[in-house]
PDB file of C-alpha atoms in Angstrom:
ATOM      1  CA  UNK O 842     -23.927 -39.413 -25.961  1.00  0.00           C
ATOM      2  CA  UNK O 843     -23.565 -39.387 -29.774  1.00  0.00           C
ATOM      3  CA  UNK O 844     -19.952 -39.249 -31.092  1.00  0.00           C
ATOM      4  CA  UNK O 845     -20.867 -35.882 -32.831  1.00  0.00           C
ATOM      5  CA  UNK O 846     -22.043 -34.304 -29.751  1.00  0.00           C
ATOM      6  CA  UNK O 847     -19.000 -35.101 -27.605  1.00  0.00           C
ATOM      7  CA  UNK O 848     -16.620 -33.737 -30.292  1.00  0.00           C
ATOM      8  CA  UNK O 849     -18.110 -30.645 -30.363  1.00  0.00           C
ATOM      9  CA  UNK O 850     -18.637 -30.124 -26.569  1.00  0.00           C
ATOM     10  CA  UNK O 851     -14.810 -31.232 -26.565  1.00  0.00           C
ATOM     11  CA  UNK O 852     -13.880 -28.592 -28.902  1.00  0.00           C
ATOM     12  CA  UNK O 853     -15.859 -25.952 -27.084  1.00  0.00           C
ATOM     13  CA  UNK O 854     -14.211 -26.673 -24.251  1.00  0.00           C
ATOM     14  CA  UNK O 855     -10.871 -26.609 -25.267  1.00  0.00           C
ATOM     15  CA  UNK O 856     -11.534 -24.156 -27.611  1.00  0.00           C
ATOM     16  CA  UNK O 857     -12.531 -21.744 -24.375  1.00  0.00           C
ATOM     17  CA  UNK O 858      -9.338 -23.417 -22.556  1.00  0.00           C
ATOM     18  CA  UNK O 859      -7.401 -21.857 -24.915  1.00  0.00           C
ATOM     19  CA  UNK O 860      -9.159 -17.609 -25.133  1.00  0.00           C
ATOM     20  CA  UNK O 861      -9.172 -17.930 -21.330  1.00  0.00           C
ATOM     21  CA  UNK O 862      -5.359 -19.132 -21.144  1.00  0.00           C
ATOM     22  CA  UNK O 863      -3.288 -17.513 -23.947  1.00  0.00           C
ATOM     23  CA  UNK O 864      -6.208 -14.590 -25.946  1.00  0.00           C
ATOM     24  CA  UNK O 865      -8.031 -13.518 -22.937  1.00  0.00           C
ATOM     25  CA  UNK O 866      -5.699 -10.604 -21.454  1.00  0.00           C
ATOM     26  CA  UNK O 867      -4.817 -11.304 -17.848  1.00  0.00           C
ATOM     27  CA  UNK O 868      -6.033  -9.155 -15.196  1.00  0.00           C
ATOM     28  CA  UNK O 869      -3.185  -8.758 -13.460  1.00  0.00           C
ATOM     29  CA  UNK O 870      -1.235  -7.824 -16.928  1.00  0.00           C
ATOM     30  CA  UNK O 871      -4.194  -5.031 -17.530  1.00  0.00           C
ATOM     31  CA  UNK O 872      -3.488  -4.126 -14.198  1.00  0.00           C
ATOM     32  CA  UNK O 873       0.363  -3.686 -14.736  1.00  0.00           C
ATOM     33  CA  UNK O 874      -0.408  -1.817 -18.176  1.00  0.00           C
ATOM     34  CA  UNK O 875      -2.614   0.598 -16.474  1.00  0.00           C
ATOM     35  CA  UNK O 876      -0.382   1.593 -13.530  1.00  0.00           C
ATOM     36  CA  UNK O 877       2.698   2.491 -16.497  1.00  0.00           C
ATOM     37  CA  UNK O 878       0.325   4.291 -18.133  1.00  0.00           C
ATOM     38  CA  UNK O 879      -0.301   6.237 -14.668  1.00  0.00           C
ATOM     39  CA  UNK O 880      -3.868   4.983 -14.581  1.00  0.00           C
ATOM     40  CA  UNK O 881      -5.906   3.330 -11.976  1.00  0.00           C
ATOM     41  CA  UNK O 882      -5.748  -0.235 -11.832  1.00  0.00           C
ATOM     42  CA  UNK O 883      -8.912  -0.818 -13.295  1.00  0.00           C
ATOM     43  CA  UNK O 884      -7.834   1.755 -16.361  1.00  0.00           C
ATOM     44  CA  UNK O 885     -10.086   4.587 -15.639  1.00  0.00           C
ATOM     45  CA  UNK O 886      -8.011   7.959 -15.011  1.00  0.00           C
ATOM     46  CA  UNK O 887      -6.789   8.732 -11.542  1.00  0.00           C
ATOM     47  CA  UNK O 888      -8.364  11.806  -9.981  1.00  0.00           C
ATOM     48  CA  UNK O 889     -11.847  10.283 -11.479  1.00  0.00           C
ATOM     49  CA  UNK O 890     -13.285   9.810  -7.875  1.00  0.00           C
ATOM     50  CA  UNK O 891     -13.194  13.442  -7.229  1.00  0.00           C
ATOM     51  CA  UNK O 892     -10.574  13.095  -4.726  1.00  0.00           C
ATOM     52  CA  UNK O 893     -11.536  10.453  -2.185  1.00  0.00           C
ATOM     53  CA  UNK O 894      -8.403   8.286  -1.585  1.00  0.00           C
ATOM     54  CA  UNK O 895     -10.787   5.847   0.535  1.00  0.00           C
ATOM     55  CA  UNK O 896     -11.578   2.503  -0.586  1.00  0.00           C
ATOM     56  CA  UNK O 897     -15.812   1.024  -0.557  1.00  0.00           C
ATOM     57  CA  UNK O 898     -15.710  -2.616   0.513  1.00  0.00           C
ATOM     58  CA  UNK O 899     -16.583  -3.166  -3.287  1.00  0.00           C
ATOM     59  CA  UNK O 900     -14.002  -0.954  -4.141  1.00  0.00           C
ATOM     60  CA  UNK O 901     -11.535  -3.368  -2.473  1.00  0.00           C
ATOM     61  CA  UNK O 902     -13.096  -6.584  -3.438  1.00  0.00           C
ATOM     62  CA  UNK O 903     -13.319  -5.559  -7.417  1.00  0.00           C
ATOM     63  CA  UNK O 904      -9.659  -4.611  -7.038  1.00  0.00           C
ATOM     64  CA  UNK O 905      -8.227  -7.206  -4.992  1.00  0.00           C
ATOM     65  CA  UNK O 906     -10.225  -9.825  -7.726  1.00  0.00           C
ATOM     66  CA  UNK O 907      -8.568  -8.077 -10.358  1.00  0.00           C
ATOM     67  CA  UNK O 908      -5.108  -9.178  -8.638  1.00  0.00           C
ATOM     68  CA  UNK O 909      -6.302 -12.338  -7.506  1.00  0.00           C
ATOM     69  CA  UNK O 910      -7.415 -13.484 -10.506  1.00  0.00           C
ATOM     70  CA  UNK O 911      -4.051 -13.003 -12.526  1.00  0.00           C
ATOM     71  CA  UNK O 912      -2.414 -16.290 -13.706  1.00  0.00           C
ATOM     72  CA  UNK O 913       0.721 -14.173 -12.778  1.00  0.00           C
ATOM     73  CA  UNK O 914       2.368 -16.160  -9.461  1.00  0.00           C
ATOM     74  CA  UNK O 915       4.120 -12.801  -8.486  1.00  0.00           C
ATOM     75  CA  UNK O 916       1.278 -10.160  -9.683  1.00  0.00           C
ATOM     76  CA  UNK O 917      -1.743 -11.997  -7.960  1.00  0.00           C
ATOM     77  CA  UNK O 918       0.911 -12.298  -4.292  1.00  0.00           C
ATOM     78  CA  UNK O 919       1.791  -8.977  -4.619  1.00  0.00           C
ATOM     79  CA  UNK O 920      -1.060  -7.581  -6.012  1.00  0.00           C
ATOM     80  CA  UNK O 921      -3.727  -9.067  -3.281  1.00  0.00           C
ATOM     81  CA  UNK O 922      -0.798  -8.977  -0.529  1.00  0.00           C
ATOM     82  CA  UNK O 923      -0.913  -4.725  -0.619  1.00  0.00           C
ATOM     83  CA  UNK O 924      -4.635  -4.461  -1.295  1.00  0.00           C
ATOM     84  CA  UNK O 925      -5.663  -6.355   1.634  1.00  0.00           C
ATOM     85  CA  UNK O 926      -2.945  -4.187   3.620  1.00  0.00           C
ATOM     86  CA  UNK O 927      -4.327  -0.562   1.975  1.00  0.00           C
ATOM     87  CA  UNK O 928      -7.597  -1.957   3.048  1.00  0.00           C
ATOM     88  CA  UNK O 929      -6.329  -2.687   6.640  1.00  0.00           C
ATOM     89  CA  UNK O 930      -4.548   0.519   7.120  1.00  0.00           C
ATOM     90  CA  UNK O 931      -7.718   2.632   6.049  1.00  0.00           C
ATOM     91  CA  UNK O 932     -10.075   0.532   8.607  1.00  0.00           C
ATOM     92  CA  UNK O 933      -7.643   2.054  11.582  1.00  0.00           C
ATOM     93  CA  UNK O 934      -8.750   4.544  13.581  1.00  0.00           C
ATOM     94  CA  UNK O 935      -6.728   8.245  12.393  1.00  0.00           C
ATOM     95  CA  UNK O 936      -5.192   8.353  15.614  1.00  0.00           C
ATOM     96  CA  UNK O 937      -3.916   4.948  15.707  1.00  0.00           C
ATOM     97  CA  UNK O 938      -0.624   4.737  15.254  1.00  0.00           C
ATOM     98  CA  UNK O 939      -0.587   1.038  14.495  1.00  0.00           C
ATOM     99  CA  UNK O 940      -0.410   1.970  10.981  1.00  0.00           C
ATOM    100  CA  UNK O 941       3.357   2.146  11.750  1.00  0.00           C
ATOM    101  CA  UNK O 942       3.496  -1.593  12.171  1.00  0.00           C
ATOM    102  CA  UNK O 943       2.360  -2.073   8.189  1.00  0.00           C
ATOM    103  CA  UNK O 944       5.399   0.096   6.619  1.00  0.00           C
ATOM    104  CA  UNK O 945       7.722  -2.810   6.486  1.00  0.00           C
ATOM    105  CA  UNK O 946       5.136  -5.413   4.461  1.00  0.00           C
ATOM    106  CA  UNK O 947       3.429  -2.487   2.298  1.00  0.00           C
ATOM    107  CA  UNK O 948       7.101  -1.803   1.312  1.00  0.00           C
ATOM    108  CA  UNK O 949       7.924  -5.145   0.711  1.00  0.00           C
ATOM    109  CA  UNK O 950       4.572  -5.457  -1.854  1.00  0.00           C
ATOM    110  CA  UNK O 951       4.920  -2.637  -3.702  1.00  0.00           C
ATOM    111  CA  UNK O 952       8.155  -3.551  -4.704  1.00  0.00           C
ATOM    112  CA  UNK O 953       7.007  -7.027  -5.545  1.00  0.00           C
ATOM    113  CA  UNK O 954       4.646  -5.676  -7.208  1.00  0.00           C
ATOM    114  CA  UNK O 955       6.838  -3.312  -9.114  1.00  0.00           C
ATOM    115  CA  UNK O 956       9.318  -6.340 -10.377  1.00  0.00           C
ATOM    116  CA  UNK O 957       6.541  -8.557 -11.436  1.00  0.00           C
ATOM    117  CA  UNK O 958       5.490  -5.670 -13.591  1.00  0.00           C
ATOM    118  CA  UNK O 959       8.483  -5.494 -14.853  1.00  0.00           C
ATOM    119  CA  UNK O 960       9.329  -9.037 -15.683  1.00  0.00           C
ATOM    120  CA  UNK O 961       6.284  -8.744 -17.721  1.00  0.00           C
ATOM    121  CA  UNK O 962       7.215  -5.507 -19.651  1.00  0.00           C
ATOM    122  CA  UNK O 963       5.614  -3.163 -17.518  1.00  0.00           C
ATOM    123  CA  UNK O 964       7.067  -0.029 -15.252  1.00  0.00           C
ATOM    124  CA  UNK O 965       5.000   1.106 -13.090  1.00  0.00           C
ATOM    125  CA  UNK O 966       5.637   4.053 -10.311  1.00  0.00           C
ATOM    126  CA  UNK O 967       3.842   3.371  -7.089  1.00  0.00           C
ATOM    127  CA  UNK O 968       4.836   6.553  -5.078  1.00  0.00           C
ATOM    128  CA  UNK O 969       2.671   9.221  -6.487  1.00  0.00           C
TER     129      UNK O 969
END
């Protein structure tokens, strides 16, 4: 490969290394930012789904990505930790009362998730 060439496919590459790593926003930060401003996670307005608290499966997969693919140790646990629990919980039967069982860890990760918002500027309010 010509000297010319690999300098500039080494400079593209670091060049994206760096937008993806420090200019990029992180998901899990956009995530944060929309829950203070008492938005969904994705930053459209809650209330926008006319009411329907229930999650699509692609509902849950675009929002557990969104956590997943934080660089944000804490954010992406947490974050992924209580959507794959919300998700759980809403697959149980309404009369089950195995839902019980999930109080303890859903508490845990939303206040996990609060703190890691917060170490990174952000306060969010999970109880409305």
């Amino acid at each position: 490969m010509p000297t010319g060439i690999s300098a500039v496919l080494v400079f593209a590459v670091g060049g994206y290394a760096v937008y993806d790593r420090f200019i990029k926003e992180d998901s899990g930060i956009a995530a944060c930012k929309a829950m203070s401003e008492d938005k969904q996670i994705d930053g459209s307005p809650k209330g926008s789904d006319a009411g329907d608290d229930d999650l699509s499966e692609a509902e849950y997969r675009e929002a557990r990505k969104i956590f997943e693919d934080s660089r944000h140790d804490k954010i992406r646990e947490h974050g992924t930790a209580l959507m794959d629990l919300l998700w759980r919980v809403q697959q149980m039967p309404e009369d089950d009362g195995g839902a019980l069982a999930f109080i303890g860890p859903m508490g845990t990760h939303v206040s996990g998730l609060q703190t890691a918002c917060a170490d990174e500027g952000f306060i969010i309010k999970l109880d409305s």
